Short mmCIF file of C-alpha atoms in Angstrom, two decimals:
data_model
loop_
_atom_site.label_atom_id
_atom_site.label_comp_id
_atom_site.label_asym_id
_atom_site.label_seq_id
_atom_site.Cartn_x
_atom_site.Cartn_y
_atom_site.Cartn_z
CA MET R 1 84.85 11.15 9.82
CA PRO R 2 84.71 14.82 11.00
CA LEU R 3 87.50 15.62 8.52
CA ILE R 4 85.60 13.98 5.66
CA ILE R 5 82.39 15.84 6.55
CA SER R 6 84.25 19.16 6.73
CA LEU R 7 85.94 18.55 3.38
CA VAL R 8 82.63 17.70 1.72
CA LYS R 9 80.97 20.81 3.19
CA PHE R 10 83.87 22.96 2.02
CA ALA R 11 83.75 21.52 -1.51
CA VAL R 12 79.98 21.99 -1.77
CA ASN R 13 80.26 25.60 -0.59
CA VAL R 14 82.94 26.32 -3.20
CA VAL R 15 80.84 24.82 -6.00
CA LEU R 16 77.72 26.73 -4.94
CA ASP R 17 79.66 29.98 -4.70
CA LEU R 18 81.08 29.49 -8.19
CA LEU R 19 77.71 28.43 -9.55
CA ILE R 20 75.51 31.16 -8.10
CA ILE R 21 77.46 34.10 -6.66
CA SER R 22 80.90 34.39 -8.23
CA LYS R 23 81.57 36.19 -11.53
CA VAL R 24 83.55 33.10 -12.54
CA HIS R 25 80.92 30.45 -13.32
CA VAL R 26 81.31 26.71 -13.56
CA ARG R 27 80.18 24.97 -16.73
CA SER R 28 77.59 26.89 -18.77
CA HIS R 29 75.38 28.11 -15.94
CA LYS R 30 74.91 31.90 -15.92
CA PRO R 31 72.74 33.19 -13.08
CA THR R 32 70.45 36.11 -13.84
CA LEU R 33 70.37 39.37 -11.91
CA ASN R 34 67.05 38.37 -10.36
CA ARG R 35 68.53 35.07 -9.11
CA LEU R 36 71.49 36.89 -7.56
CA GLU R 37 69.14 39.37 -5.91
CA THR R 38 66.98 36.64 -4.35
CA THR R 39 70.02 34.95 -2.76
CA ARG R 40 71.08 38.09 -0.91
CA PRO R 41 70.23 38.34 2.81
CA SER R 42 67.35 40.68 3.60
CA ILE R 43 65.13 41.70 6.49
CA LYS R 44 62.16 40.07 4.75
CA ALA R 45 64.02 36.75 4.51
CA LEU R 46 65.03 37.03 8.17
CA LYS R 47 61.41 37.52 9.22
CA ILE R 48 60.38 34.44 7.24
CA LEU R 49 63.08 32.32 8.88
CA LEU R 50 62.59 33.80 12.35
CA ARG R 51 59.07 32.47 12.95
CA PRO R 52 59.86 28.73 12.52
CA GLY R 53 63.20 29.28 14.25
CA ILE R 54 61.68 30.39 17.56
CA PRO R 55 60.37 26.96 18.74
CA PRO R 56 63.73 25.14 18.37
CA PHE R 57 65.48 28.12 20.01
CA VAL R 58 63.16 27.94 23.03
CA GLU R 59 63.51 24.15 23.15
CA SER R 60 67.30 24.36 23.06
CA ALA R 61 67.39 27.04 25.78
CA ILE R 62 65.22 25.01 28.18
CA ARG R 63 66.98 21.71 27.48
CA ASN R 64 70.45 23.21 27.95
CA ALA R 65 69.41 25.06 31.11
CA LEU R 66 68.32 21.76 32.68
CA TYR R 67 71.49 20.07 31.43
CA LEU R 68 73.71 22.76 32.97
CA TRP R 69 71.83 22.36 36.25
CA LEU R 70 72.59 18.65 36.21
CA ILE R 71 76.21 19.25 35.21
CA SER R 72 76.69 21.59 38.16
CA ASN R 73 75.63 18.70 40.39
CA ILE R 74 78.13 16.36 38.71
CA VAL R 75 80.94 18.90 39.02
CA SER R 76 80.23 19.15 42.75
CA MET R 77 81.24 15.49 43.12
CA ASP R 78 84.92 14.53 43.44
CA SER R 79 87.36 15.27 40.62
CA THR R 80 87.59 11.65 39.43
CA TYR R 81 83.83 11.41 38.95
CA ALA R 82 83.58 14.78 37.19
CA THR R 83 86.57 14.04 34.95
CA ALA R 84 85.17 10.62 34.02
CA TRP R 85 81.90 12.24 32.96
CA GLY R 86 83.84 14.72 30.84
CA VAL R 87 85.80 11.91 29.17
CA PHE R 88 82.59 9.96 28.56
CA ASN R 89 81.04 12.95 26.80
CA THR R 90 84.22 13.61 24.84
CA ILE R 91 84.11 10.10 23.41
CA ARG R 92 80.36 9.97 22.90
CA TRP R 93 79.60 13.49 21.61
CA GLY R 94 82.98 14.45 20.19
CA LEU R 95 83.40 11.38 18.02
CA ILE R 96 80.62 8.81 17.89
CA MET R 97 77.68 11.21 17.58
CA VAL R 98 79.13 12.95 14.51
CA PRO R 99 77.49 10.51 12.02
CA VAL R 100 74.18 10.85 13.88
CA GLN R 101 74.33 14.64 13.67
CA ALA R 102 75.17 14.46 9.97
CA LEU R 103 72.22 12.13 9.37
CA GLU R 104 69.98 14.48 11.34
CA GLN R 105 70.86 17.43 9.11
CA THR R 106 70.39 15.31 6.00
CA SER R 107 66.98 14.13 7.16
CA LEU R 108 65.91 17.68 8.03
CA ALA R 109 66.82 18.91 4.56
CA PHE R 110 65.05 16.14 2.66
CA VAL R 111 61.95 16.04 4.87
CA GLY R 112 61.69 19.83 4.63
CA HIS R 113 61.93 19.74 0.83
CA ALA R 114 59.36 16.93 0.64
CA TRP R 115 57.01 18.88 2.91
CA GLY R 116 57.36 22.02 0.79
CA ALA R 117 56.77 20.07 -2.42
CA TRP R 118 53.67 18.42 -0.97
CA ARG R 119 52.23 21.75 0.19
CA ARG R 120 52.82 23.18 -3.26
CA ILE R 121 50.92 20.25 -4.81
CA ILE R 122 47.91 20.52 -2.48
CA GLY R 123 47.97 24.32 -2.60
CA VAL R 124 49.38 26.56 0.10
CA GLN R 125 45.88 27.91 0.77
CA ASN R 126 44.74 24.45 1.90
CA LEU R 127 45.37 24.60 5.65
CA GLN R 128 43.55 21.38 6.59
CA PRO R 129 44.58 18.81 3.98
CA LYS R 130 44.01 15.09 4.23
CA ALA R 131 47.17 13.15 3.40
CA LYS R 132 47.24 9.66 1.90
CA LYS R 133 49.46 6.84 3.08
CA THR R 134 51.72 7.38 0.09
CA ASN R 135 52.13 11.03 1.07
CA ILE R 136 53.10 10.06 4.61
CA LEU R 137 55.66 7.57 3.29
CA VAL R 138 57.20 10.16 0.98
CA LEU R 139 57.39 12.73 3.79
CA THR R 140 58.89 10.37 6.36
CA ARG R 141 61.11 8.26 4.09
CA PRO R 142 64.29 10.37 4.62
CA ALA R 143 63.86 10.18 8.40
CA LEU R 144 63.26 6.42 8.33
CA LEU R 145 66.29 5.82 6.10
CA SER R 146 68.43 7.98 8.37
CA LEU R 147 67.14 6.03 11.37
CA ILE R 148 68.13 2.71 9.80
CA ILE R 149 71.60 3.98 8.89
CA ALA R 150 72.06 5.43 12.39
CA VAL R 151 71.19 2.10 14.02
CA ILE R 152 73.55 0.24 11.69
CA ILE R 153 76.35 2.61 12.73
CA GLU R 154 75.54 2.93 16.43
CA VAL R 155 74.95 -0.68 17.47
CA PRO R 156 78.37 -2.11 16.44
CA ILE R 157 80.22 0.88 17.88
CA CYS R 158 78.27 0.63 21.14
CA LEU R 159 79.04 -3.08 21.49
CA PHE R 160 82.71 -2.70 20.59
CA LEU R 161 83.37 0.16 22.99
CA THR R 162 81.31 -1.40 25.77
CA TYR R 163 83.27 -4.66 25.76
CA PHE R 164 86.67 -3.63 24.40
CA GLY R 165 87.34 0.02 23.66
CA ALA R 166 85.84 2.36 26.28
CA ARG R 167 88.39 1.83 29.05
CA PRO R 168 91.56 1.97 26.86
CA PHE R 169 90.24 5.06 25.08
CA ALA R 170 89.36 6.74 28.37
CA ARG R 171 92.80 5.83 29.73
CA TYR R 172 94.41 7.41 26.67
CA LEU R 173 92.38 10.62 27.02
CA SER R 174 92.64 11.05 30.79
CA GLY R 175 95.99 9.45 31.61
CA SER R 176 94.41 7.97 34.73
CA ASP R 177 93.47 4.36 35.45
CA GLU R 178 90.95 5.46 38.07
CA VAL R 179 89.19 7.82 35.68
CA ALA R 180 89.25 5.16 32.97
CA ASP R 181 87.56 2.64 35.29
CA VAL R 182 84.78 5.08 36.18
CA THR R 183 84.31 6.06 32.53
CA ALA R 184 84.05 2.41 31.50
CA MET R 185 81.44 1.85 34.22
CA MET R 186 79.44 4.82 32.95
CA TRP R 187 79.72 3.53 29.40
CA ARG R 188 78.46 0.05 30.30
CA THR R 189 75.55 1.54 32.21
CA ILE R 190 74.01 4.04 29.81
CA ASP R 191 75.70 4.01 26.41
CA TRP R 192 73.06 1.65 25.00
CA CYS R 193 70.53 4.42 25.68
CA TYR R 194 72.20 6.54 23.01
CA ILE R 195 70.92 4.11 20.39
CA PHE R 196 67.44 5.28 21.42
CA TYR R 197 68.71 8.86 21.19
CA ALA R 198 69.87 8.28 17.61
CA MET R 199 66.47 6.85 16.66
CA SER R 200 64.48 9.58 18.41
CA THR R 201 66.65 12.26 16.77
CA MET R 202 65.78 10.97 13.29
CA LEU R 203 62.09 10.66 14.15
CA ALA R 204 62.09 14.18 15.59
CA THR R 205 63.26 15.61 12.26
CA VAL R 206 59.78 14.89 10.88
CA LEU R 207 58.32 17.32 13.41
CA LEU R 208 61.12 19.87 13.25
CA ALA R 209 61.01 20.09 9.44
CA THR R 210 57.21 20.21 9.18
CA ARG R 211 55.68 21.46 12.46
CA PRO R 212 58.34 23.16 14.64
CA ARG R 213 55.81 23.90 17.39
CA TRP R 214 54.99 20.22 17.69
CA TYR R 215 58.71 19.58 18.09
CA LEU R 216 58.75 22.13 20.92
CA TRP R 217 55.77 20.56 22.71
CA GLN R 218 57.19 17.04 22.64
CA SER R 219 60.54 18.28 23.92
CA LEU R 220 58.88 20.25 26.73
CA ALA R 221 56.92 17.15 27.69
CA SER R 222 60.11 15.10 27.91
CA ASN R 223 62.05 17.74 29.83
CA PHE R 224 59.32 18.75 32.29
CA LEU R 225 57.84 15.30 32.89
CA TYR R 226 61.14 13.42 33.26
CA VAL R 227 64.32 15.51 33.36
CA LEU R 228 63.11 18.28 35.67
CA PRO R 229 61.81 16.00 38.47
CA TRP R 230 65.04 13.99 38.44
CA ALA R 231 67.12 17.18 38.39
CA ILE R 232 65.30 18.31 41.53
CA VAL R 233 65.93 14.93 43.16
CA CYS R 234 69.65 15.08 42.32
CA GLN R 235 69.87 18.58 43.77
CA THR R 236 68.09 17.78 47.04
CA ALA R 237 69.32 14.23 47.73
CA ASN R 238 72.75 15.22 49.12
CA LEU R 239 74.48 12.80 46.79
CA SER R 240 77.96 11.47 47.37
CA ALA R 241 80.28 10.28 44.62
CA ASP R 242 79.72 6.67 45.72
CA ARG R 243 76.00 6.65 44.97
CA ALA R 244 75.59 9.61 42.61
CA TRP R 245 75.79 7.53 39.45
CA THR R 246 72.64 5.60 40.43
CA TYR R 247 70.71 8.86 40.11
CA HIS R 248 72.65 10.39 37.23
CA SER R 249 72.32 7.26 35.10
CA LEU R 250 68.55 7.37 35.57
CA VAL R 251 68.52 11.04 34.56
CA PHE R 252 70.75 10.90 31.49
CA GLY R 253 70.06 7.38 30.27
CA GLY R 254 66.41 7.33 31.26
CA SER R 255 65.71 10.66 29.58
CA LEU R 256 66.94 9.27 26.25
CA VAL R 257 64.60 6.27 26.46
CA PHE R 258 61.72 8.47 27.66
CA SER R 259 62.29 10.88 24.76
CA PHE R 260 62.18 7.99 22.30
CA VAL R 261 58.78 6.86 23.59
CA ASP R 262 57.62 10.48 23.63
CA ILE R 263 58.59 11.12 20.01
CA LEU R 264 56.97 7.85 18.90
CA ILE R 265 53.67 8.98 20.41
CA VAL R 266 53.87 12.49 18.95
CA ASP R 267 54.88 11.19 15.50
CA ALA R 268 51.93 8.79 15.59
CA LEU R 269 49.66 11.71 16.49
CA TRP R 270 51.20 13.77 13.67
CA THR R 271 50.46 10.96 11.20
CA TRP R 272 46.89 10.44 12.45
CA THR R 273 45.94 14.14 12.38
CA LEU R 274 47.46 14.59 8.92
CA MET R 275 45.69 11.55 7.46
CA THR R 276 42.32 12.46 8.98
CA GLY R 277 42.46 16.14 8.04
CA ARG R 278 42.48 17.30 11.67
CA MET R 279 45.84 19.09 11.46
CA LYS R 280 45.66 22.84 10.88
CA LEU R 281 48.75 23.95 8.98
CA ASP R 282 50.50 27.28 9.30
CA VAL R 283 49.85 30.02 6.77
CA PHE R 284 52.49 29.99 4.04
CA ARG R 285 54.80 33.00 4.16
CA GLY R 286 57.14 33.42 1.24
#
């Protein structure tokens, strides 16, 4: 799957380069000088992109800082425990999450385009519009479709690896039966939570593509209300490898479920404020 995604990205980049930038053009398309000029990087374009890029940057910095704090606690356990966690993440994030990440980027692109088209229709000067149900459906449809596809992919993989594949795969990666047993235990305990992560990721694209600051607020709520308190507990509880997973499973698995509930609430608030005209949109900068 990663190879297929990389090949598709490479092919699309080649076609776009030939279509827009290169002197050798595909088919009959001949870009004008003005079109070529507008595709060049500029300070003005950077300033336009910088403003909506700040909230996800801050969100990522805080989330990863808390994650590294938790990882330092895991690494302080014995080598088998720490290695098993590394193998778990290699399987989960290095392989199985690739389709979810691809769907996330797809949803972001289509929701963002739908949002821009809708703002053009209502007029960019209208900063407190009142959306209809049909508008909400058009705006959220890419995210909902991505959510459905993600669930269809994630559930069978989760079940297969939980009951059949996690331990053999971990044994293959680590070369250790002991590490494989611990990895399989971790997988059985919290891997189902990643189905909630896949769903919350797709729902979060609605906020990230339309109101980046809302995306930041919901992430801060999840991290400060759930992850941070548990990170403090893990740091101060003098955990041993025998009982550490009880706490770590509540942190990592519980945070995914908590984030799903959090994003449901914020998305519902986003829908309500947009349909009632209570949402104040950002000034358009182009």
